[in-house]
mmCIF file of C-alpha atoms and ligand atoms in Angstrom:
data_model
loop_
_atom_site.group_PDB
_atom_site.id
_atom_site.type_symbol
_atom_site.label_atom_id
_atom_site.label_comp_id
_atom_site.label_asym_id
_atom_site.label_seq_id
_atom_site.Cartn_x
_atom_site.Cartn_y
_atom_site.Cartn_z
ATOM 1 C CA UNK A 142 20.009 27.217 19.018
ATOM 2 C CA UNK A 143 16.225 26.948 19.123
ATOM 3 C CA UNK A 144 13.881 25.100 21.641
ATOM 4 C CA UNK A 145 11.838 22.126 20.555
ATOM 5 C CA UNK A 146 8.671 23.902 21.556
ATOM 6 C CA UNK A 147 9.471 26.789 19.262
ATOM 7 C CA UNK A 148 10.490 24.770 16.334
ATOM 8 C CA UNK A 149 7.355 22.768 16.560
ATOM 9 C CA UNK A 150 5.251 25.970 16.529
ATOM 10 C CA UNK A 151 7.071 27.531 13.561
ATOM 11 C CA UNK A 152 7.079 24.397 11.411
ATOM 12 C CA UNK A 153 3.443 23.582 12.202
ATOM 13 C CA UNK A 154 2.422 26.931 11.084
ATOM 14 C CA UNK A 155 4.530 26.426 7.732
ATOM 15 C CA UNK A 156 2.982 23.033 7.117
ATOM 16 C CA UNK A 157 -0.689 24.153 7.564
ATOM 17 C CA UNK A 158 -1.002 24.939 3.908
ATOM 18 C CA UNK A 159 -0.045 21.423 2.919
ATOM 19 C CA UNK A 160 -1.098 19.243 5.811
ATOM 20 C CA UNK A 161 -4.015 21.349 7.151
ATOM 21 C CA UNK A 162 -5.292 20.013 10.589
ATOM 22 C CA UNK A 163 -2.582 17.314 10.440
ATOM 23 C CA UNK A 164 0.148 20.104 10.499
ATOM 24 C CA UNK A 165 1.071 19.777 14.149
ATOM 25 C CA UNK A 166 1.155 15.963 14.201
ATOM 26 C CA UNK A 167 3.310 15.859 10.953
ATOM 27 C CA UNK A 168 5.735 18.345 12.489
ATOM 28 C CA UNK A 169 6.041 16.405 15.512
ATOM 29 C CA UNK A 170 6.623 13.042 13.403
ATOM 30 C CA UNK A 171 9.428 14.828 11.350
ATOM 31 C CA UNK A 172 11.067 16.286 14.396
ATOM 32 C CA UNK A 173 10.962 12.964 16.261
ATOM 33 C CA UNK A 174 12.382 11.269 13.294
ATOM 34 C CA UNK A 175 15.301 13.885 13.033
ATOM 35 C CA UNK A 176 16.206 13.642 16.708
ATOM 36 C CA UNK A 177 15.966 9.826 16.597
ATOM 37 C CA UNK A 178 18.524 9.707 13.876
ATOM 38 C CA UNK A 179 20.635 11.901 16.192
ATOM 39 C CA UNK A 180 20.000 9.544 19.103
ATOM 40 C CA UNK A 181 17.861 12.202 20.951
ATOM 41 C CA UNK A 182 14.354 12.135 22.545
ATOM 42 C CA UNK A 183 11.744 14.758 21.866
ATOM 43 C CA UNK A 184 11.344 17.051 25.023
ATOM 44 C CA UNK A 185 9.815 20.454 24.647
ATOM 45 C CA UNK A 186 12.225 22.313 26.626
ATOM 46 C CA UNK A 187 15.284 20.977 24.693
ATOM 47 C CA UNK A 188 17.558 23.234 22.621
ATOM 48 C CA UNK A 189 18.235 21.995 19.288
ATOM 49 C CA UNK A 190 21.629 22.702 17.539
ATOM 50 C CA UNK A 191 21.819 24.510 14.272
ATOM 51 C CA UNK A 192 22.935 21.612 12.336
ATOM 52 C CA UNK A 193 19.956 19.454 13.582
ATOM 53 C CA UNK A 194 17.670 22.351 12.919
ATOM 54 C CA UNK A 195 18.964 22.765 9.423
ATOM 55 C CA UNK A 196 18.337 18.965 8.696
ATOM 56 C CA UNK A 197 14.790 19.159 9.998
ATOM 57 C CA UNK A 198 14.211 22.165 7.717
ATOM 58 C CA UNK A 199 15.124 19.910 4.692
ATOM 59 C CA UNK A 200 12.461 17.471 5.779
ATOM 60 C CA UNK A 201 9.898 20.195 6.172
ATOM 61 C CA UNK A 202 10.642 21.637 2.675
ATOM 62 C CA UNK A 203 10.122 18.004 1.286
ATOM 63 C CA UNK A 204 6.775 18.076 2.822
ATOM 64 C CA UNK A 205 5.935 21.568 1.470
ATOM 65 C CA UNK A 206 6.661 20.080 -1.966
ATOM 66 C CA UNK A 207 3.864 17.590 -1.063
ATOM 67 C CA UNK A 208 6.016 14.580 -0.535
ATOM 68 C CA UNK A 209 4.063 12.099 1.843
ATOM 69 C CA UNK A 210 5.382 11.925 5.326
ATOM 70 C CA UNK A 211 5.927 8.093 4.795
ATOM 71 C CA UNK A 212 8.285 8.676 1.928
ATOM 72 C CA UNK A 213 10.158 11.181 3.811
ATOM 73 C CA UNK A 214 10.898 8.949 6.749
ATOM 74 C CA UNK A 215 11.038 5.945 4.649
ATOM 75 C CA UNK A 216 8.456 3.779 6.476
ATOM 76 C CA UNK A 217 4.961 3.176 7.191
ATOM 77 C CA UNK A 218 2.782 0.933 9.375
ATOM 78 C CA UNK A 219 0.558 -1.613 7.906
ATOM 79 C CA UNK A 220 -1.469 -4.239 9.469
ATOM 80 C CA UNK A 221 0.908 -5.475 12.211
ATOM 81 C CA UNK A 222 4.216 -4.450 10.860
ATOM 82 C CA UNK A 223 6.422 -1.554 9.765
ATOM 83 C CA UNK A 224 7.176 -1.489 5.942
ATOM 84 C CA UNK A 225 9.974 0.302 3.964
ATOM 85 C CA UNK A 226 8.502 2.717 1.407
ATOM 86 C CA UNK A 227 9.972 4.768 -1.308
ATOM 87 C CA UNK A 228 8.710 6.878 -4.228
ATOM 88 C CA UNK A 229 8.751 3.608 -6.330
ATOM 89 C CA UNK A 230 5.937 1.948 -4.345
ATOM 90 C CA UNK A 231 2.335 2.781 -3.391
ATOM 91 C CA UNK A 232 2.201 3.967 0.192
ATOM 92 C CA UNK A 233 0.375 1.054 1.962
ATOM 93 C CA UNK A 234 -3.165 2.290 2.734
ATOM 94 C CA UNK A 235 -5.363 1.607 5.720
ATOM 95 C CA UNK A 236 -8.148 0.624 3.265
ATOM 96 C CA UNK A 237 -6.101 -2.398 1.921
ATOM 97 C CA UNK A 238 -6.327 -3.652 5.586
ATOM 98 C CA UNK A 239 -9.800 -4.621 4.742
ATOM 99 C CA UNK A 240 -8.418 -7.034 2.320
ATOM 100 C CA UNK A 241 -6.213 -8.618 4.867
ATOM 101 C CA UNK A 242 -8.991 -8.861 7.414
ATOM 102 C CA UNK A 243 -11.305 -10.324 4.904
ATOM 103 C CA UNK A 244 -8.848 -12.908 3.717
ATOM 104 C CA UNK A 245 -8.098 -14.204 7.218
ATOM 105 C CA UNK A 246 -11.967 -14.586 7.746
ATOM 106 C CA UNK A 247 -11.934 -17.010 4.944
ATOM 107 C CA UNK A 248 -9.840 -19.745 6.562
ATOM 108 C CA UNK A 249 -6.273 -20.945 5.987
ATOM 109 C CA UNK A 250 -4.228 -20.709 2.681
ATOM 110 C CA UNK A 251 -1.039 -22.347 1.819
ATOM 111 C CA UNK A 252 0.072 -21.180 -1.684
ATOM 112 C CA UNK A 253 -0.631 -17.285 -2.149
ATOM 113 C CA UNK A 254 0.098 -15.305 -5.307
ATOM 114 C CA UNK A 255 -0.015 -11.416 -5.020
ATOM 115 C CA UNK A 256 -0.542 -9.585 -8.263
ATOM 116 C CA UNK A 257 0.787 -5.976 -8.225
ATOM 117 C CA UNK A 258 2.784 -6.637 -4.965
ATOM 118 C CA UNK A 259 4.256 -3.031 -4.791
ATOM 119 C CA UNK A 260 6.015 -2.830 -1.321
ATOM 120 C CA UNK A 261 4.887 -6.466 -0.661
ATOM 121 C CA UNK A 262 2.700 -5.204 2.177
ATOM 122 C CA UNK A 263 -0.200 -7.721 1.351
ATOM 123 C CA UNK A 264 1.676 -10.872 0.724
ATOM 124 C CA UNK A 265 4.141 -10.341 3.675
ATOM 125 C CA UNK A 266 1.319 -9.511 6.069
ATOM 126 C CA UNK A 267 -0.501 -12.735 5.035
ATOM 127 C CA UNK A 268 2.657 -14.905 5.274
ATOM 128 C CA UNK A 269 3.134 -13.413 8.750
ATOM 129 C CA UNK A 270 -0.303 -14.571 9.690
ATOM 130 C CA UNK A 271 -0.293 -18.025 7.967
ATOM 131 C CA UNK A 272 2.941 -19.457 9.281
ATOM 132 C CA UNK A 273 2.718 -22.566 6.988
ATOM 133 C CA UNK A 274 2.034 -20.668 3.778
ATOM 134 C CA UNK A 275 4.449 -19.695 0.929
ATOM 135 C CA UNK A 276 3.882 -16.832 -1.691
ATOM 136 C CA UNK A 277 4.789 -15.280 -4.957
ATOM 137 C CA UNK A 278 4.404 -11.469 -5.387
ATOM 138 C CA UNK A 279 4.543 -10.243 -9.054
ATOM 139 C CA UNK A 280 5.111 -6.662 -10.166
ATOM 140 C CA UNK A 281 5.661 -4.869 -13.412
ATOM 141 C CA UNK A 282 8.134 -2.497 -11.674
ATOM 142 C CA UNK A 283 11.596 -3.664 -10.827
ATOM 143 C CA UNK A 284 12.082 -0.845 -8.374
ATOM 144 C CA UNK A 285 8.966 -1.948 -6.569
ATOM 145 C CA UNK A 286 10.173 -5.404 -6.331
ATOM 146 C CA UNK A 287 13.508 -4.211 -4.787
ATOM 147 C CA UNK A 288 11.490 -2.497 -1.976
ATOM 148 C CA UNK A 289 9.234 -5.773 -1.539
ATOM 149 C CA UNK A 290 12.599 -7.786 -1.166
ATOM 150 C CA UNK A 291 13.921 -5.439 1.483
ATOM 151 C CA UNK A 292 10.645 -5.655 3.258
ATOM 152 C CA UNK A 293 10.683 -9.647 3.155
ATOM 153 C CA UNK A 294 14.316 -9.451 4.757
ATOM 154 C CA UNK A 295 13.113 -6.955 7.362
ATOM 155 C CA UNK A 296 10.251 -9.318 8.419
ATOM 156 C CA UNK A 297 12.469 -12.454 8.224
ATOM 157 C CA UNK A 298 10.070 -13.908 5.447
ATOM 158 C CA UNK A 299 12.411 -14.137 2.454
ATOM 159 C CA UNK A 300 12.481 -17.904 2.811
ATOM 160 C CA UNK A 301 8.823 -18.223 2.207
ATOM 161 C CA UNK A 302 8.329 -15.687 -0.608
ATOM 162 C CA UNK A 303 9.754 -15.065 -4.055
ATOM 163 C CA UNK A 304 9.162 -11.679 -6.020
ATOM 164 C CA UNK A 305 9.148 -11.765 -9.685
ATOM 165 C CA UNK A 306 8.947 -9.335 -12.479
ATOM 166 C CA UNK A 307 5.893 -9.983 -14.647
ATOM 167 C CA UNK A 308 2.702 -8.547 -16.360
ATOM 168 C CA UNK A 309 -0.200 -9.836 -14.315
ATOM 169 C CA UNK A 310 -0.543 -13.633 -14.753
ATOM 170 C CA UNK A 311 1.623 -13.964 -17.815
ATOM 171 C CA UNK A 312 3.891 -16.731 -17.832
ATOM 172 C CA UNK A 313 2.991 -18.177 -14.375
ATOM 173 C CA UNK A 314 2.777 -21.985 -14.233
ATOM 174 C CA UNK A 315 2.139 -22.774 -10.613
ATOM 175 C CA UNK A 316 -1.317 -23.327 -9.104
ATOM 176 C CA UNK A 317 -2.510 -21.424 -5.960
ATOM 177 C CA UNK A 318 -5.290 -21.756 -3.392
ATOM 178 C CA UNK A 319 -5.535 -17.895 -3.011
ATOM 179 C CA UNK A 320 -4.739 -15.123 -5.501
ATOM 180 C CA UNK A 321 -4.868 -11.509 -4.006
ATOM 181 C CA UNK A 322 -4.571 -8.177 -5.693
ATOM 182 C CA UNK A 323 -4.800 -4.492 -5.023
ATOM 183 C CA UNK A 324 -4.408 -3.367 -8.607
ATOM 184 C CA UNK A 325 -4.141 0.165 -9.974
ATOM 185 C CA UNK A 326 -7.880 0.939 -10.335
ATOM 186 C CA UNK A 327 -8.159 4.845 -10.701
ATOM 187 C CA UNK A 328 -9.710 5.865 -14.106
ATOM 188 C CA UNK A 329 -7.871 8.214 -16.279
ATOM 189 C CA UNK A 330 -10.436 10.763 -15.495
ATOM 190 C CA UNK A 331 -10.328 10.536 -11.874
ATOM 191 C CA UNK A 332 -6.593 10.959 -11.898
ATOM 192 C CA UNK A 333 -7.133 14.674 -12.576
ATOM 193 C CA UNK A 334 -8.643 15.229 -9.037
ATOM 194 C CA UNK A 335 -6.066 13.525 -7.031
ATOM 195 C CA UNK A 336 -4.264 15.435 -4.366
ATOM 196 C CA UNK A 337 -0.750 16.519 -5.258
ATOM 197 C CA UNK A 338 0.937 14.163 -2.564
ATOM 198 C CA UNK A 339 -0.490 11.334 -4.427
ATOM 199 C CA UNK A 340 -0.295 12.519 -8.064
ATOM 200 C CA UNK A 341 3.216 13.997 -7.922
ATOM 201 C CA UNK A 342 4.829 11.542 -5.644
ATOM 202 C CA UNK A 343 3.367 7.975 -6.078
ATOM 203 C CA UNK A 344 4.071 5.989 -9.188
ATOM 204 C CA UNK A 345 1.427 6.413 -11.894
ATOM 205 C CA UNK A 346 1.718 2.785 -12.825
ATOM 206 C CA UNK A 347 0.621 2.025 -9.068
ATOM 207 C CA UNK A 348 -2.330 4.253 -9.418
ATOM 208 C CA UNK A 349 -4.150 3.833 -12.727
ATOM 209 C CA UNK A 350 -4.336 1.331 -15.591
ATOM 210 C CA UNK A 351 -5.493 4.428 -17.637
ATOM 211 C CA UNK A 352 -8.896 4.387 -19.554
ATOM 212 C CA UNK A 353 -11.928 3.453 -17.289
ATOM 213 C CA UNK A 354 -9.964 2.060 -14.273
ATOM 214 C CA UNK A 355 -11.043 -1.397 -14.876
ATOM 215 C CA UNK A 356 -8.218 -2.664 -17.268
ATOM 216 C CA UNK A 357 -6.170 -4.518 -14.642
ATOM 217 C CA UNK A 358 -9.289 -6.369 -13.369
ATOM 218 C CA UNK A 359 -10.015 -7.752 -16.879
ATOM 219 C CA UNK A 360 -6.454 -9.023 -17.157
ATOM 220 C CA UNK A 361 -6.475 -10.486 -13.564
ATOM 221 C CA UNK A 362 -9.846 -12.058 -13.772
ATOM 222 C CA UNK A 363 -8.951 -13.696 -17.261
ATOM 223 C CA UNK A 364 -5.632 -15.036 -15.980
ATOM 224 C CA UNK A 365 -6.362 -16.020 -12.397
ATOM 225 C CA UNK A 366 -9.040 -18.797 -13.356
ATOM 226 C CA UNK A 367 -6.050 -20.777 -15.021
ATOM 227 C CA UNK A 368 -3.946 -20.375 -11.837
ATOM 228 C CA UNK A 369 -6.572 -21.230 -9.163
ATOM 229 C CA UNK A 370 -6.789 -24.926 -7.939
ATOM 230 C CA UNK A 371 -10.662 -25.963 -7.775
ATOM 231 C CA UNK A 372 -12.384 -23.940 -5.023
ATOM 232 C CA UNK A 373 -9.510 -21.508 -4.907
ATOM 233 C CA UNK A 374 -10.116 -17.868 -3.939
ATOM 234 C CA UNK A 375 -9.594 -14.646 -5.720
ATOM 235 C CA UNK A 376 -9.688 -11.567 -3.409
ATOM 236 C CA UNK A 377 -9.529 -8.109 -4.821
ATOM 237 C CA UNK A 378 -9.409 -4.546 -3.592
ATOM 238 C CA UNK A 379 -11.657 -2.283 -5.532
ATOM 239 C CA UNK A 380 -12.471 1.453 -5.793
ATOM 240 C CA UNK A 381 -15.414 2.449 -3.561
ATOM 241 C CA UNK A 382 -17.522 3.054 -6.762
ATOM 242 C CA UNK A 383 -16.430 -0.121 -8.583
ATOM 243 C CA UNK A 384 -18.527 -2.800 -6.728
ATOM 244 C CA UNK A 385 -21.115 -3.439 -9.274
ATOM 245 C CA UNK A 386 -18.804 -3.237 -12.270
ATOM 246 C CA UNK A 387 -16.237 -5.770 -11.025
ATOM 247 C CA UNK A 388 -19.019 -8.055 -9.649
ATOM 248 C CA UNK A 389 -20.375 -8.091 -13.204
ATOM 249 C CA UNK A 390 -17.021 -8.801 -14.639
ATOM 250 C CA UNK A 391 -16.344 -11.535 -12.085
ATOM 251 C CA UNK A 392 -19.885 -13.149 -13.099
ATOM 252 C CA UNK A 393 -18.968 -12.865 -16.833
ATOM 253 C CA UNK A 394 -15.766 -14.802 -16.269
ATOM 254 C CA UNK A 395 -17.727 -17.665 -14.362
ATOM 255 C CA UNK A 396 -16.482 -16.976 -10.783
ATOM 256 C CA UNK A 397 -18.975 -18.041 -8.235
ATOM 257 C CA UNK A 398 -19.597 -17.323 -4.499
ATOM 258 C CA UNK A 399 -19.103 -13.562 -5.023
ATOM 259 C CA UNK A 400 -18.925 -11.491 -1.872
ATOM 260 C CA UNK A 401 -18.674 -7.603 -1.628
ATOM 261 C CA UNK A 402 -17.053 -6.352 1.550
ATOM 262 C CA UNK A 403 -17.180 -2.922 2.889
ATOM 263 C CA UNK A 404 -14.197 -0.970 4.626
ATOM 264 C CA UNK A 405 -14.406 0.805 8.042
ATOM 265 C CA UNK A 406 -15.816 3.944 6.392
ATOM 266 C CA UNK A 407 -18.760 1.689 5.006
ATOM 267 C CA UNK A 408 -17.603 2.002 1.572
ATOM 268 C CA UNK A 409 -17.270 -0.956 -0.998
ATOM 269 C CA UNK A 410 -13.507 -2.132 -0.780
ATOM 270 C CA UNK A 411 -13.019 -5.692 -1.304
ATOM 271 C CA UNK A 412 -14.634 -8.467 -3.535
ATOM 272 C CA UNK A 413 -13.930 -12.097 -3.030
ATOM 273 C CA UNK A 414 -14.818 -15.043 -5.358
ATOM 274 C CA UNK A 415 -14.288 -18.644 -5.772
ATOM 275 C CA UNK A 416 -13.111 -20.553 -9.000
ATOM 276 C CA UNK A 417 -15.288 -23.737 -9.068
ATOM 277 C CA UNK A 418 -14.603 -25.966 -12.120
HETATM 278 C C1 SAM B 139 -2.227 -0.111 -6.232
HETATM 279 S S1 SAM B 139 -0.489 -0.670 -6.227
HETATM 280 C C2 SAM B 139 -0.624 -1.870 -4.983
HETATM 281 C C3 SAM B 139 0.730 -2.016 -4.164
HETATM 282 C C4 SAM B 139 0.500 -3.070 -2.957
HETATM 283 N N1 SAM B 139 0.055 -4.429 -3.391
HETATM 284 C C5 SAM B 139 -0.280 -2.429 -1.976
HETATM 285 O O1 SAM B 139 -1.486 -2.809 -1.815
HETATM 286 O O2 SAM B 139 0.069 -1.405 -1.330
HETATM 287 C C6 SAM B 139 -0.631 -1.583 -7.829
HETATM 288 C C7 SAM B 139 0.754 -2.261 -8.118
HETATM 289 O O3 SAM B 139 0.503 -2.947 -9.311
HETATM 290 C C8 SAM B 139 1.790 -2.896 -10.129
HETATM 291 N N2 SAM B 139 1.400 -3.141 -11.591
HETATM 292 C C9 SAM B 139 0.898 -2.139 -12.372
HETATM 293 N N3 SAM B 139 0.785 -2.787 -13.658
HETATM 294 C C10 SAM B 139 1.046 -3.951 -13.532
HETATM 295 C C11 SAM B 139 1.247 -5.017 -14.374
HETATM 296 N N4 SAM B 139 0.747 -5.035 -15.652
HETATM 297 N N5 SAM B 139 1.594 -6.362 -14.010
HETATM 298 C C12 SAM B 139 2.070 -6.568 -12.625
HETATM 299 N N6 SAM B 139 1.958 -5.413 -11.792
HETATM 300 C C13 SAM B 139 1.490 -4.193 -12.126
HETATM 301 C C14 SAM B 139 2.191 -1.557 -9.785
HETATM 302 O O4 SAM B 139 3.803 -1.407 -10.111
HETATM 303 C C15 SAM B 139 1.920 -1.378 -8.359
HETATM 304 O O5 SAM B 139 3.000 -1.847 -7.530
#
């Protein structure tokens, strides 16, 4: 037996080398998760049995191997909901909420296509906001689509969304008033400087299109114009240093009304454009 206070102290010290200043917070999240599973609440003077402590240690060991907290506990909050996450999907990022916020500021949409849907966090958050809308999520990863489908069930949105295996816009016949995407955009070079938590635990296909990092945008910009209704919108997440380059690509492809949006850290994060025939 050991007290919650002692376990938190010891595990925070262990986690410091991986989690730095977040060590205490992460130890608390993992212990709360462990106790919750066993139907107990975190109280500092509680004594924890050896079997619960041993289970908790397996979680700490996963974190010491740099596995992200959200993957260990299997969930992550994004926008207004909790999403299931696994090593098969990108962990939904706060940066991507800029895309949701900007989309909502552009008015109502009724038929939405999400390219590279991953956990489904973008399309499902938008469908939750636009109660009259329907949507399609595309991904090249069957495993990611399985997570997206579970999230649709969890949020009771399965009736308004379909998730399909595909390569960007290839083979899609429908037309949409909104196409959104947070594609893989890290260049092959920048992959070398990613933290271990990202590089070792998130799917490479979700992070990089290889090469200069712009390959997915080239495919999407080319395909999306055939799938948008006149005046339809294309809204993309971009890397903080890709604003000029992706704006240039949008202009070259004939998109109009191009807007660059910054995230809460004042970094370029979203580009939106209209397709006017
Ligand atoms: C950056 S993640 C975004 C996931 C999710 N939309 C989000 O914002 O958290 C990019 C997604 O694109 C998918 N993807 C990569 N290449 C693709 C392709 N050629 N066609 C469709 N999806 C692709 C990946 O599997 C991954 O789920």
